Amino acid sequence: MKMQLAEIAHAVGAINDFEQWRSVSVTSVAFDSRHLQPGGLFIPLTGEQDGHQFIQSAIDHGAAATLWARDLATAPAGFPVIQVADSLKALQALAQYYLTKINPRVVAITGSNGKTTTKDMIASILATQFNVTKTHANFNNEIGVPMTVLSMEPNTEMLVVEMGMDRPGQLDFLSNLVAPDVAVITMIGEAHIEFFGTRDKIADAKMEITHGLSEDGIIVYNGDEPLLRDRTADLNLRKRTFGQSETTDLFATDIEATSTATSFTTNLWPDKPFTIPMIGTYNVNNALAALSVANVYRIRPENAQKALATVNLTENRAEWVKGAAGEDILSDVYNANPTAVKQVLAAFSQTPVVGKRYAVLGDMLELGVQADSMHADIATAIDPDKLSHVYLVGSHMVALQQRLAQEMPDLPVTHFAADALPALTSTLQDTLTANDQILLKGSHGIHLEQVLAALQDSK
Ligand code: ATP
Ligand code: MG
């Protein structure tokens, strides 16, 4: 990008006299001085620390100019400065200005789970026919979304943005900021239910992503979710649904999973089978959401086939890695919710194995008052004929331990407290041999990544 300070000052509502610097231009923005590129605009935000104190570091990294939300007397003398009332609002206003200037089609994605995966799939597919910019990593909040906008190359035709939320009003704001042409809701789950109380309220908050939709905007959503069907029924918007049932506009048939990939066909392109390089049927839903967007933009199905088969994921969370004893570890240690745990268990249990299959399941956090019943309900996805031993970690998992003891008394189950990971690790090291398979899945707060690291290191 390239913007002159006069333009920036106008966009952010400068309150100082910047005339002497009006033709200075910047080629990028950064709020972290260490990430500033030469020629960049420094935007000192105030969070746990006050960004203004890092101005010298920004200058050392080659900053061409800075925003400044403090007394001008504290700004570096002689350095191009645009004074603003609030630097976060200025960042957002600048993003809005730049978005209007570049004017790409905007696809916004939210949902309790699957946002990043779906974002990556949509971007890969659209990139077969358009110049695309997508959210970097997981930059999905009030700072991340404007940063994504400002990361666009001038030739960007499609902007694909992930939008996260953990309170009402957040998506209303983000949606109005970027005015999407297509708004995608992947699913309504239980993430943040501790805060929201009910799935109904989560669904209400997710629907805010439609608030900024452009005039003939389209909402793409999971049509199997009654909470979304109810809320879209009377909306005067163009709608596209996806899901597993034949009442949705785009659904999958013939889903087949191997240990590393999943393939399926769709009702829209029955002669074009799709393959995604990941497991978990929930990823088929994510792919259907992406294909719905592909269809809106008339992407040729053969391009979508290729893009999905080679999708470049920001972070592939469920992945197979080798353990030190030669065992195969299916690692998904950063995120756990009831839907995902059940689906990963199902996929894992179907993977052919020579030795034995073990599962390590850690607490699913942030589920609020329903936590224990949701943990116990994981039993519905456990097939005692497919698993040799189940290891449970964390206090909520006691509920699952009790359910398994009642329903599958012959299945060996061992429970560990959350602070007993070393004991769990040495038990596993003593147990695992080559040809075995082990699943590790739990919320990030349970830190199964420590168990993973220990299993990968030889003792
Ligand atoms: P975050 O809130 O951390 O940004 P996200 O919504 O971006 O998460 P992803 O990073 O795409 O989600 O996926 C994280 C995990 O969520 C996956 O590893 C999987 O366990 C689960 N998951 C992904 N898609 C779905 C889905 N459609 N339904 C249920 N669970 C899903
Ligand atoms: Mg994400």
PDB file of N, CA and C in Angstrom, residues 246-285:
ATOM      1  N   GLU A 246     -30.642 -32.769   3.342  1.00  0.00           N
ATOM      2  CA  GLU A 246     -30.970 -32.463   1.954  1.00  0.00           C
ATOM      3  C   GLU A 246     -31.852 -31.236   1.807  1.00  0.00           C
ATOM      4  N   THR A 247     -32.254 -30.654   2.937  1.00  0.00           N
ATOM      5  CA  THR A 247     -33.038 -29.421   2.865  1.00  0.00           C
ATOM      6  C   THR A 247     -32.134 -28.204   2.702  1.00  0.00           C
ATOM      7  N   THR A 248     -30.828 -28.392   2.854  1.00  0.00           N
ATOM      8  CA  THR A 248     -29.932 -27.239   2.696  1.00  0.00           C
ATOM      9  C   THR A 248     -29.569 -27.069   1.213  1.00  0.00           C
ATOM     10  N   ASP A 249     -29.139 -25.864   0.853  1.00  0.00           N
ATOM     11  CA  ASP A 249     -28.832 -25.588  -0.556  1.00  0.00           C
ATOM     12  C   ASP A 249     -27.621 -26.397  -1.036  1.00  0.00           C
ATOM     13  N   LEU A 250     -26.654 -26.582  -0.159  1.00  0.00           N
ATOM     14  CA  LEU A 250     -25.436 -27.311  -0.531  1.00  0.00           C
ATOM     15  C   LEU A 250     -25.148 -28.346   0.547  1.00  0.00           C
ATOM     16  N   PHE A 251     -25.246 -29.615   0.180  1.00  0.00           N
ATOM     17  CA  PHE A 251     -24.967 -30.658   1.173  1.00  0.00           C
ATOM     18  C   PHE A 251     -24.033 -31.706   0.591  1.00  0.00           C
ATOM     19  N   ALA A 252     -23.422 -32.455   1.509  1.00  0.00           N
ATOM     20  CA  ALA A 252     -22.431 -33.444   1.096  1.00  0.00           C
ATOM     21  C   ALA A 252     -23.047 -34.836   1.086  1.00  0.00           C
ATOM     22  N   THR A 253     -22.585 -35.631   0.149  1.00  0.00           N
ATOM     23  CA  THR A 253     -22.981 -37.036   0.139  1.00  0.00           C
ATOM     24  C   THR A 253     -21.705 -37.871   0.078  1.00  0.00           C
ATOM     25  N   ASP A 254     -21.832 -39.140   0.345  1.00  0.00           N
ATOM     26  CA  ASP A 254     -20.700 -40.074   0.217  1.00  0.00           C
ATOM     27  C   ASP A 254     -19.442 -39.605   0.940  1.00  0.00           C
ATOM     28  N   ILE A 255     -19.593 -39.201   2.182  1.00  0.00           N
ATOM     29  CA  ILE A 255     -18.411 -38.768   2.933  1.00  0.00           C
ATOM     30  C   ILE A 255     -17.552 -39.983   3.285  1.00  0.00           C
ATOM     31  N   GLU A 256     -16.277 -39.927   2.937  1.00  0.00           N
ATOM     32  CA  GLU A 256     -15.374 -41.027   3.269  1.00  0.00           C
ATOM     33  C   GLU A 256     -14.108 -40.485   3.898  1.00  0.00           C
ATOM     34  N   ALA A 257     -13.675 -41.114   5.000  1.00  0.00           N
ATOM     35  CA  ALA A 257     -12.496 -40.605   5.692  1.00  0.00           C
ATOM     36  C   ALA A 257     -11.386 -41.639   5.662  1.00  0.00           C
ATOM     37  N   THR A 258     -10.159 -41.180   5.403  1.00  0.00           N
ATOM     38  CA  THR A 258      -8.982 -41.997   5.640  1.00  0.00           C
ATOM     39  C   THR A 258      -8.340 -41.429   6.901  1.00  0.00           C
ATOM     40  N   SER A 259      -7.137 -41.875   7.234  1.00  0.00           N
ATOM     41  CA  SER A 259      -6.547 -41.364   8.473  1.00  0.00           C
ATOM     42  C   SER A 259      -6.062 -39.936   8.320  1.00  0.00           C
ATOM     43  N   THR A 260      -5.898 -39.441   7.111  1.00  0.00           N
ATOM     44  CA  THR A 260      -5.380 -38.081   6.948  1.00  0.00           C
ATOM     45  C   THR A 260      -6.260 -37.181   6.091  1.00  0.00           C
ATOM     46  N   ALA A 261      -7.236 -37.738   5.413  1.00  0.00           N
ATOM     47  CA  ALA A 261      -8.027 -36.917   4.489  1.00  0.00           C
ATOM     48  C   ALA A 261      -9.491 -37.339   4.516  1.00  0.00           C
ATOM     49  N   THR A 262     -10.328 -36.465   4.009  1.00  0.00           N
ATOM     50  CA  THR A 262     -11.757 -36.752   3.940  1.00  0.00           C
ATOM     51  C   THR A 262     -12.236 -36.385   2.547  1.00  0.00           C
ATOM     52  N   SER A 263     -13.035 -37.251   1.947  1.00  0.00           N
ATOM     53  CA  SER A 263     -13.568 -36.874   0.639  1.00  0.00           C
ATOM     54  C   SER A 263     -15.091 -36.947   0.649  1.00  0.00           C
ATOM     55  N   PHE A 264     -15.690 -36.215  -0.253  1.00  0.00           N
ATOM     56  CA  PHE A 264     -17.153 -36.142  -0.317  1.00  0.00           C
ATOM     57  C   PHE A 264     -17.579 -35.620  -1.682  1.00  0.00           C
ATOM     58  N   THR A 265     -18.851 -35.809  -1.960  1.00  0.00           N
ATOM     59  CA  THR A 265     -19.435 -35.232  -3.172  1.00  0.00           C
ATOM     60  C   THR A 265     -20.521 -34.270  -2.715  1.00  0.00           C
ATOM     61  N   THR A 266     -20.983 -33.408  -3.625  1.00  0.00           N
ATOM     62  CA  THR A 266     -22.036 -32.466  -3.233  1.00  0.00           C
ATOM     63  C   THR A 266     -23.206 -32.576  -4.201  1.00  0.00           C
ATOM     64  N   ASN A 267     -24.349 -32.089  -3.747  1.00  0.00           N
ATOM     65  CA  ASN A 267     -25.518 -32.097  -4.618  1.00  0.00           C
ATOM     66  C   ASN A 267     -25.342 -31.156  -5.809  1.00  0.00           C
ATOM     67  N   LEU A 268     -24.570 -30.072  -5.642  1.00  0.00           N
ATOM     68  CA  LEU A 268     -24.454 -29.086  -6.732  1.00  0.00           C
ATOM     69  C   LEU A 268     -23.578 -29.558  -7.874  1.00  0.00           C
ATOM     70  N   TRP A 269     -22.495 -30.259  -7.549  1.00  0.00           N
ATOM     71  CA  TRP A 269     -21.572 -30.739  -8.586  1.00  0.00           C
ATOM     72  C   TRP A 269     -21.365 -32.247  -8.391  1.00  0.00           C
ATOM     73  N   PRO A 270     -22.404 -33.031  -8.662  1.00  0.00           N
ATOM     74  CA  PRO A 270     -22.327 -34.467  -8.309  1.00  0.00           C
ATOM     75  C   PRO A 270     -21.182 -35.212  -8.983  1.00  0.00           C
ATOM     76  N   ASP A 271     -20.693 -34.687 -10.122  1.00  0.00           N
ATOM     77  CA  ASP A 271     -19.593 -35.396 -10.786  1.00  0.00           C
ATOM     78  C   ASP A 271     -18.224 -34.829 -10.395  1.00  0.00           C
ATOM     79  N   LYS A 272     -18.201 -33.988  -9.349  1.00  0.00           N
ATOM     80  CA  LYS A 272     -16.922 -33.399  -8.921  1.00  0.00           C
ATOM     81  C   LYS A 272     -16.658 -33.747  -7.453  1.00  0.00           C
ATOM     82  N   PRO A 273     -15.994 -34.871  -7.204  1.00  0.00           N
ATOM     83  CA  PRO A 273     -15.693 -35.217  -5.811  1.00  0.00           C
ATOM     84  C   PRO A 273     -14.646 -34.264  -5.224  1.00  0.00           C
ATOM     85  N   PHE A 274     -14.791 -33.932  -3.950  1.00  0.00           N
ATOM     86  CA  PHE A 274     -13.839 -33.055  -3.276  1.00  0.00           C
ATOM     87  C   PHE A 274     -13.066 -33.841  -2.227  1.00  0.00           C
ATOM     88  N   THR A 275     -11.804 -33.464  -2.045  1.00  0.00           N
ATOM     89  CA  THR A 275     -10.998 -34.070  -0.977  1.00  0.00           C
ATOM     90  C   THR A 275     -10.372 -32.949  -0.166  1.00  0.00           C
ATOM     91  N   ILE A 276     -10.431 -33.068   1.160  1.00  0.00           N
ATOM     92  CA  ILE A 276      -9.730 -32.102   2.007  1.00  0.00           C
ATOM     93  C   ILE A 276      -8.667 -32.849   2.809  1.00  0.00           C
ATOM     94  N   PRO A 277      -7.486 -32.242   2.962  1.00  0.00           N
ATOM     95  CA  PRO A 277      -6.374 -32.967   3.600  1.00  0.00           C
ATOM     96  C   PRO A 277      -6.473 -32.942   5.113  1.00  0.00           C
ATOM     97  N   MET A 278      -7.639 -33.257   5.643  1.00  0.00           N
ATOM     98  CA  MET A 278      -7.801 -33.239   7.100  1.00  0.00           C
ATOM     99  C   MET A 278      -8.955 -34.142   7.489  1.00  0.00           C
ATOM    100  N   ILE A 279      -8.979 -34.504   8.755  1.00  0.00           N
ATOM    101  CA  ILE A 279     -10.023 -35.408   9.223  1.00  0.00           C
ATOM    102  C   ILE A 279     -11.052 -34.649  10.040  1.00  0.00           C
ATOM    103  N   GLY A 280     -12.094 -35.358  10.434  1.00  0.00           N
ATOM    104  CA  GLY A 280     -13.158 -34.737  11.219  1.00  0.00           C
ATOM    105  C   GLY A 280     -14.264 -34.297  10.280  1.00  0.00           C
ATOM    106  N   THR A 281     -15.447 -34.907  10.423  1.00  0.00           N
ATOM    107  CA  THR A 281     -16.530 -34.558   9.489  1.00  0.00           C
ATOM    108  C   THR A 281     -16.899 -33.096   9.607  1.00  0.00           C
ATOM    109  N   TYR A 282     -16.588 -32.482  10.766  1.00  0.00           N
ATOM    110  CA  TYR A 282     -16.906 -31.055  10.885  1.00  0.00           C
ATOM    111  C   TYR A 282     -16.169 -30.244   9.823  1.00  0.00           C
ATOM    112  N   ASN A 283     -15.010 -30.750   9.389  1.00  0.00           N
ATOM    113  CA  ASN A 283     -14.294 -30.033   8.337  1.00  0.00           C
ATOM    114  C   ASN A 283     -15.001 -30.112   6.991  1.00  0.00           C
ATOM    115  N   VAL A 284     -15.861 -31.126   6.821  1.00  0.00           N
ATOM    116  CA  VAL A 284     -16.683 -31.168   5.603  1.00  0.00           C
ATOM    117  C   VAL A 284     -17.651 -29.988   5.643  1.00  0.00           C
ATOM    118  N   ASN A 285     -18.220 -29.712   6.816  1.00  0.00           N
ATOM    119  CA  ASN A 285     -19.098 -28.543   6.943  1.00  0.00           C
ATOM    120  C   ASN A 285     -18.346 -27.259   6.626  1.00  0.00           C
TER     121      ASN A 285
END
